[in-house]
Short mmCIF file of C-alpha atoms in Angstrom, two decimals:
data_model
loop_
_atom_site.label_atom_id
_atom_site.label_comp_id
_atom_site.label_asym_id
_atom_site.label_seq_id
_atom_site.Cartn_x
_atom_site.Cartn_y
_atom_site.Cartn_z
CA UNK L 48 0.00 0.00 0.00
CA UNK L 49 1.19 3.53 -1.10
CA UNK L 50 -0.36 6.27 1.21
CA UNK L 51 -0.67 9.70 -0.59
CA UNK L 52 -1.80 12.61 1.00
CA UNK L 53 -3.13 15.82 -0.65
CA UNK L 54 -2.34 18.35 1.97
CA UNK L 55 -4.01 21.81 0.24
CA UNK L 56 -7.16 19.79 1.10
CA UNK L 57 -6.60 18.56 4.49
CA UNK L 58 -8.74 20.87 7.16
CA UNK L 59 -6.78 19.79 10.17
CA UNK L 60 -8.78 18.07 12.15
CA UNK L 61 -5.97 15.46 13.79
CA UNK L 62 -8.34 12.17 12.91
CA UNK L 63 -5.79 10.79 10.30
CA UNK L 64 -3.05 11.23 13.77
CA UNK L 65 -5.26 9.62 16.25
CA UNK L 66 -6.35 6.66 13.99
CA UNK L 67 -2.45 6.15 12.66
CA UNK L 68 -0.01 8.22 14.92
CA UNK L 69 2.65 5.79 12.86
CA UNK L 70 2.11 7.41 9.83
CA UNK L 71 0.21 10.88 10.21
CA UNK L 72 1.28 13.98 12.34
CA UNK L 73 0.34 17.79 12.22
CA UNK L 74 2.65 20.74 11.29
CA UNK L 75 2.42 22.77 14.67
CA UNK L 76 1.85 25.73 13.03
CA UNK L 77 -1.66 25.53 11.37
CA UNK L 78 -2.52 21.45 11.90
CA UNK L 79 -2.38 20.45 8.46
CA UNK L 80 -1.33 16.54 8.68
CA UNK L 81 2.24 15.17 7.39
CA UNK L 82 2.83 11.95 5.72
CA UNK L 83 5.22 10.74 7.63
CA UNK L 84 5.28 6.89 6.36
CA UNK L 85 4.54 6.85 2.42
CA UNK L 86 4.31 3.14 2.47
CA UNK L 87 3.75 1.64 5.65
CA UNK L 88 4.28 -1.56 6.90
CA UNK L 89 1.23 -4.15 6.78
CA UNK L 90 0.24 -4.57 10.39
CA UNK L 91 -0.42 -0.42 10.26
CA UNK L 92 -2.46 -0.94 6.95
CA UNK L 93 -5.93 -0.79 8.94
CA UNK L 94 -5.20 1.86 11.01
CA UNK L 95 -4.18 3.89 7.53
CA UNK L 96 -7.35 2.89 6.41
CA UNK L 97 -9.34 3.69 9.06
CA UNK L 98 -7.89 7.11 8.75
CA UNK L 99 -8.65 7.47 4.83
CA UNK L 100 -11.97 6.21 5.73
CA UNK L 101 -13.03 9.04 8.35
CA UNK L 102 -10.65 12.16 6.92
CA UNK L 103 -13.38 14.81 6.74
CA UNK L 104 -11.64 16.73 3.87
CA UNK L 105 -10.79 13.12 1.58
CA UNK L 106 -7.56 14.58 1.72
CA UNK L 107 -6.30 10.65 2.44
CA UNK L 108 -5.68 8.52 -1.25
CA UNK L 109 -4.52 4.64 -0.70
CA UNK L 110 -2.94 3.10 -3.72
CA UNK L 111 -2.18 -0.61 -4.04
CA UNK L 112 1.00 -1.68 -4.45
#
């Protein structure tokens, strides 16, 4: 899985972070989420999905790989 983020869109509202700290975290300026794990490892795959599932802004794309 290849995690791509589209940050313009995100709105900052952290869900992406609590639902996979491993790969997500905010810019402490103005929230907007970091990628920090493009292609994460497979036991964080739900968690990354979980977090593409609920981002209020579909700022979250998951590509197969």
């Amino acid at each position: 899985m290849r995690v791509e983020l589209d940050e313009p869109k995100c709105v900052a509202s952290g869900q992406c972070v609590l639902a996979a700290p491993e790969v997500f975290d905010q810019r402490a300026d103005d929230g907007v989420a970091i990628l920090l794990d493009e292609t994460p490892a497979a036991e964080l795959h739900d968690g990354v999905r979980e977090a593409a599932a609920i981002c209020p802004a579909a700022a979250i794309r998951l590509v197969a790989t």
